[in-house]
Amino acid sequence: ILNVEQSPQSLHVQEGDSTNFTCSFPSSNFYALHWYRWETAKSPEALFVMTLNGDEKKKGRISATLNTKEGYSYLYIKGSQPEDSATYLCAPSSAGNMLTFGGGTRLMVKP
Amino acid sequence: EAGVAQSPRYKIIEKRQSVAFWCNPISGHATLYWYQQILGQGPKLLIQFQNNGVVDDSQLPKDRFSAERLKGVDSTLKIQPAKLEDSAVYLCASSGGTGGRTEAFFGQGTRLTVV
């Protein structure tokens, strides 16, 4: 079972602030890293699947970077909006498709 | 394309009772997962199926939990008997790829409360 840590556990920001969170995972035998957003009362939704060291992916105001050698990924949100309030989960995956989730970062954006 | 369907959405039972959850994955998806998410924690994998075979069930408490995926499509997860600590959201997900670089699609989950 992989040890996946996410920080911070929770975060309160004002609308318009930019923010970022961290996902740490074992760097050995890395295969891929997934980021998900989980809004209350909805299904977790995939944001990114990242595979290459140095990879950077972007979707609107959300972007992510990946460092497989040191075992971390950052998720950035530029100009946070109330609709960005959610729990953000990261999960490294094995070649066998097994996802191991971290504890998540709960983001609350105040209008 | 229809998403992953789960039922029921909510369930309240007394401890020592039995409960079953149902999942219908996205059509054609070979991989199906059941996760348990306890409040304040990340989802924990209970069992992973590839078609109707079990890939990993190392974290499934087999003395009380069971899961099956008949004909490699729908799946059921059962708890018998339930304990207070089983109160959680049970998420089902499916994936169309066989490698770990394919995103998984999740259902809305079943929120179980054991009283």
Short mmCIF file of N, CA and C in Angstrom, two decimals, chain A residues 1 9 30-34 36 38 40-51 89 91-104, chain B residues 4 9-10 31 33 35 37 40-45 48 50 55-56 58-59 89 91 95-109:
data_model
loop_
_atom_site.label_atom_id
_atom_site.label_comp_id
_atom_site.label_asym_id
_atom_site.label_seq_id
_atom_site.Cartn_x
_atom_site.Cartn_y
_atom_site.Cartn_z
N ILE A 1 0.85 -1.18 0.00
CA ILE A 1 0.00 0.00 0.00
C ILE A 1 0.90 1.24 0.00
N GLN A 9 -4.46 19.93 4.68
CA GLN A 9 -5.70 19.14 4.75
C GLN A 9 -6.89 20.00 4.34
N PHE A 30 7.29 4.62 -10.12
CA PHE A 30 6.22 5.53 -10.51
C PHE A 30 5.65 5.12 -11.86
N TYR A 31 4.32 5.22 -11.98
CA TYR A 31 3.68 4.90 -13.25
C TYR A 31 2.86 6.07 -13.77
N ALA A 32 1.97 6.58 -12.94
CA ALA A 32 1.15 7.75 -13.33
C ALA A 32 0.57 8.38 -12.08
N LEU A 33 0.16 9.64 -12.20
CA LEU A 33 -0.49 10.34 -11.09
C LEU A 33 -1.78 10.96 -11.59
N HIS A 34 -2.85 10.74 -10.81
CA HIS A 34 -4.16 11.28 -11.16
C HIS A 34 -4.55 12.37 -10.16
N TYR A 36 -8.08 14.45 -8.93
CA TYR A 36 -9.54 14.47 -9.01
C TYR A 36 -10.07 15.65 -8.20
N TRP A 38 -13.61 16.68 -6.12
CA TRP A 38 -14.83 16.08 -5.59
C TRP A 38 -15.65 17.14 -4.90
N THR A 40 -19.13 18.47 -3.15
CA THR A 40 -20.12 17.88 -2.25
C THR A 40 -21.34 17.40 -3.03
N ALA A 41 -21.79 16.19 -2.72
CA ALA A 41 -22.99 15.59 -3.32
C ALA A 41 -22.83 15.26 -4.80
N LYS A 42 -21.60 15.31 -5.29
CA LYS A 42 -21.36 14.93 -6.69
C LYS A 42 -20.34 13.80 -6.76
N SER A 43 -20.08 13.34 -7.99
CA SER A 43 -19.07 12.30 -8.19
C SER A 43 -17.70 12.93 -8.29
N PRO A 44 -16.67 12.26 -7.79
CA PRO A 44 -15.30 12.73 -8.07
C PRO A 44 -15.10 12.80 -9.58
N GLU A 45 -14.44 13.88 -10.00
CA GLU A 45 -14.26 14.14 -11.43
C GLU A 45 -12.77 14.24 -11.73
N ALA A 46 -12.33 13.52 -12.77
CA ALA A 46 -10.91 13.55 -13.11
C ALA A 46 -10.50 14.92 -13.65
N LEU A 47 -9.38 15.42 -13.16
CA LEU A 47 -8.80 16.66 -13.67
C LEU A 47 -7.65 16.36 -14.62
N PHE A 48 -6.67 15.60 -14.13
CA PHE A 48 -5.49 15.32 -14.92
C PHE A 48 -5.00 13.90 -14.67
N VAL A 49 -4.36 13.32 -15.70
CA VAL A 49 -3.56 12.12 -15.55
C VAL A 49 -2.17 12.50 -16.04
N MET A 50 -1.18 12.38 -15.17
CA MET A 50 0.16 12.85 -15.50
C MET A 50 1.13 11.68 -15.46
N THR A 51 2.05 11.66 -16.42
CA THR A 51 2.92 10.50 -16.51
C THR A 51 4.41 10.85 -16.58
N LEU A 89 -8.24 15.56 -4.71
CA LEU A 89 -7.60 14.29 -4.38
C LEU A 89 -6.53 13.95 -5.41
N ALA A 91 -3.89 10.69 -6.67
CA ALA A 91 -3.77 9.24 -6.57
C ALA A 91 -2.73 8.74 -7.55
N PRO A 92 -1.58 8.25 -7.08
CA PRO A 92 -0.68 7.55 -7.98
C PRO A 92 -1.33 6.23 -8.39
N SER A 93 -1.01 5.80 -9.60
CA SER A 93 -1.58 4.54 -10.07
C SER A 93 -0.45 3.59 -10.46
N SER A 94 -0.78 2.31 -10.37
CA SER A 94 0.15 1.26 -10.79
C SER A 94 -0.15 0.89 -12.24
N ALA A 95 0.73 0.09 -12.82
CA ALA A 95 0.49 -0.38 -14.19
C ALA A 95 -0.77 -1.23 -14.25
N GLY A 96 -1.12 -1.81 -13.13
CA GLY A 96 -2.33 -2.62 -13.06
C GLY A 96 -3.59 -1.83 -12.81
N ASN A 97 -3.50 -0.50 -12.95
CA ASN A 97 -4.69 0.35 -12.86
C ASN A 97 -5.16 0.61 -11.44
N MET A 98 -4.35 0.27 -10.45
CA MET A 98 -4.77 0.46 -9.06
C MET A 98 -4.46 1.89 -8.62
N LEU A 99 -5.49 2.62 -8.17
CA LEU A 99 -5.35 3.99 -7.69
C LEU A 99 -5.29 4.00 -6.17
N THR A 100 -4.28 4.68 -5.60
CA THR A 100 -4.18 4.83 -4.16
C THR A 100 -4.31 6.31 -3.84
N PHE A 101 -5.39 6.68 -3.17
CA PHE A 101 -5.69 8.09 -2.93
C PHE A 101 -5.01 8.62 -1.67
N GLY A 102 -4.64 9.92 -1.73
CA GLY A 102 -4.24 10.63 -0.54
C GLY A 102 -5.47 11.08 0.22
N GLY A 103 -5.27 11.76 1.34
CA GLY A 103 -6.38 12.19 2.18
C GLY A 103 -7.16 13.38 1.64
N GLY A 104 -6.61 14.04 0.62
CA GLY A 104 -7.32 15.15 0.00
C GLY A 104 -7.02 16.49 0.64
N VAL B 4 -21.42 6.21 -14.36
CA VAL B 4 -21.49 5.09 -13.44
C VAL B 4 -22.71 5.29 -12.54
N ARG B 9 -28.67 5.78 -2.93
CA ARG B 9 -27.83 6.95 -2.63
C ARG B 9 -27.55 7.06 -1.14
N TYR B 10 -28.54 6.70 -0.35
CA TYR B 10 -28.40 6.79 1.10
C TYR B 10 -28.98 5.53 1.73
N THR B 31 -12.51 -2.49 -16.05
CA THR B 31 -12.05 -2.37 -14.67
C THR B 31 -13.13 -1.71 -13.81
N TYR B 33 -13.98 -0.64 -9.64
CA TYR B 33 -13.43 -0.46 -8.30
C TYR B 33 -14.56 -0.19 -7.31
N TYR B 35 -14.58 1.70 -3.54
CA TYR B 35 -13.81 2.44 -2.56
C TYR B 35 -14.69 2.76 -1.36
N GLN B 37 -14.93 5.63 1.63
CA GLN B 37 -14.41 6.93 2.05
C GLN B 37 -15.04 7.30 3.38
N GLY B 40 -13.37 12.68 6.39
CA GLY B 40 -12.07 13.25 6.74
C GLY B 40 -10.88 12.49 6.18
N GLN B 41 -11.14 11.39 5.48
CA GLN B 41 -10.05 10.59 4.90
C GLN B 41 -10.22 10.50 3.39
N GLY B 42 -9.18 10.06 2.72
CA GLY B 42 -9.29 9.82 1.29
C GLY B 42 -9.94 8.47 1.03
N PRO B 43 -10.44 8.26 -0.20
CA PRO B 43 -11.04 6.96 -0.53
C PRO B 43 -10.03 5.83 -0.40
N LYS B 44 -10.48 4.73 0.19
CA LYS B 44 -9.63 3.55 0.35
C LYS B 44 -10.17 2.44 -0.55
N LEU B 45 -9.26 1.86 -1.36
CA LEU B 45 -9.68 0.80 -2.26
C LEU B 45 -10.07 -0.45 -1.47
N GLN B 48 -10.80 -4.39 -6.51
CA GLN B 48 -10.69 -4.02 -7.92
C GLN B 48 -10.94 -5.26 -8.75
N GLN B 50 -11.14 -6.88 -12.74
CA GLN B 50 -10.84 -6.76 -14.16
C GLN B 50 -11.76 -7.76 -14.84
N VAL B 55 -8.68 -8.40 -9.09
CA VAL B 55 -7.28 -8.01 -9.24
C VAL B 55 -6.65 -7.78 -7.88
N ASP B 56 -7.39 -7.09 -7.00
CA ASP B 56 -6.87 -6.78 -5.66
C ASP B 56 -8.02 -6.67 -4.69
N SER B 58 -6.98 -6.82 -1.16
CA SER B 58 -6.16 -6.93 0.05
C SER B 58 -6.70 -6.09 1.21
N GLN B 59 -7.47 -5.04 0.92
CA GLN B 59 -7.99 -4.20 2.00
C GLN B 59 -9.47 -4.45 2.26
N VAL B 89 -18.95 6.70 2.89
CA VAL B 89 -19.47 6.75 1.53
C VAL B 89 -18.79 5.64 0.74
N LEU B 91 -17.96 4.31 -2.83
CA LEU B 91 -17.86 4.79 -4.20
C LEU B 91 -17.55 3.63 -5.14
N SER B 95 -13.15 2.00 -15.28
CA SER B 95 -12.13 2.51 -16.18
C SER B 95 -12.10 1.65 -17.43
N GLY B 96 -11.91 2.33 -18.58
CA GLY B 96 -11.91 1.60 -19.84
C GLY B 96 -10.57 1.03 -20.22
N GLY B 97 -9.50 1.52 -19.58
CA GLY B 97 -8.18 1.03 -19.94
C GLY B 97 -7.71 -0.05 -18.99
N THR B 98 -6.66 -0.74 -19.38
CA THR B 98 -6.10 -1.77 -18.51
C THR B 98 -4.81 -1.28 -17.86
N GLY B 99 -4.28 -0.17 -18.32
CA GLY B 99 -3.09 0.40 -17.70
C GLY B 99 -3.47 1.53 -16.78
N GLY B 100 -2.57 1.97 -15.91
CA GLY B 100 -2.90 2.98 -14.91
C GLY B 100 -2.90 4.39 -15.43
N ARG B 101 -2.88 4.58 -16.76
CA ARG B 101 -2.84 5.93 -17.30
C ARG B 101 -4.19 6.35 -17.86
N THR B 102 -5.21 5.58 -17.55
CA THR B 102 -6.56 5.89 -18.02
C THR B 102 -7.37 6.39 -16.83
N GLU B 103 -8.11 7.50 -17.02
CA GLU B 103 -8.86 8.02 -15.89
C GLU B 103 -10.00 7.08 -15.50
N ALA B 104 -10.33 7.11 -14.22
CA ALA B 104 -11.47 6.35 -13.72
C ALA B 104 -12.66 7.30 -13.59
N PHE B 105 -13.85 6.75 -13.83
CA PHE B 105 -15.10 7.51 -13.72
C PHE B 105 -15.86 6.99 -12.51
N PHE B 106 -16.31 7.94 -11.68
CA PHE B 106 -16.94 7.57 -10.43
C PHE B 106 -18.44 7.78 -10.46
N GLY B 107 -19.14 6.94 -9.69
CA GLY B 107 -20.53 7.19 -9.39
C GLY B 107 -20.66 8.20 -8.26
N GLN B 108 -21.90 8.53 -7.91
CA GLN B 108 -22.13 9.52 -6.86
C GLN B 108 -21.97 8.95 -5.46
N GLY B 109 -21.87 7.64 -5.37
CA GLY B 109 -21.63 7.02 -4.07
C GLY B 109 -22.90 6.68 -3.32
#
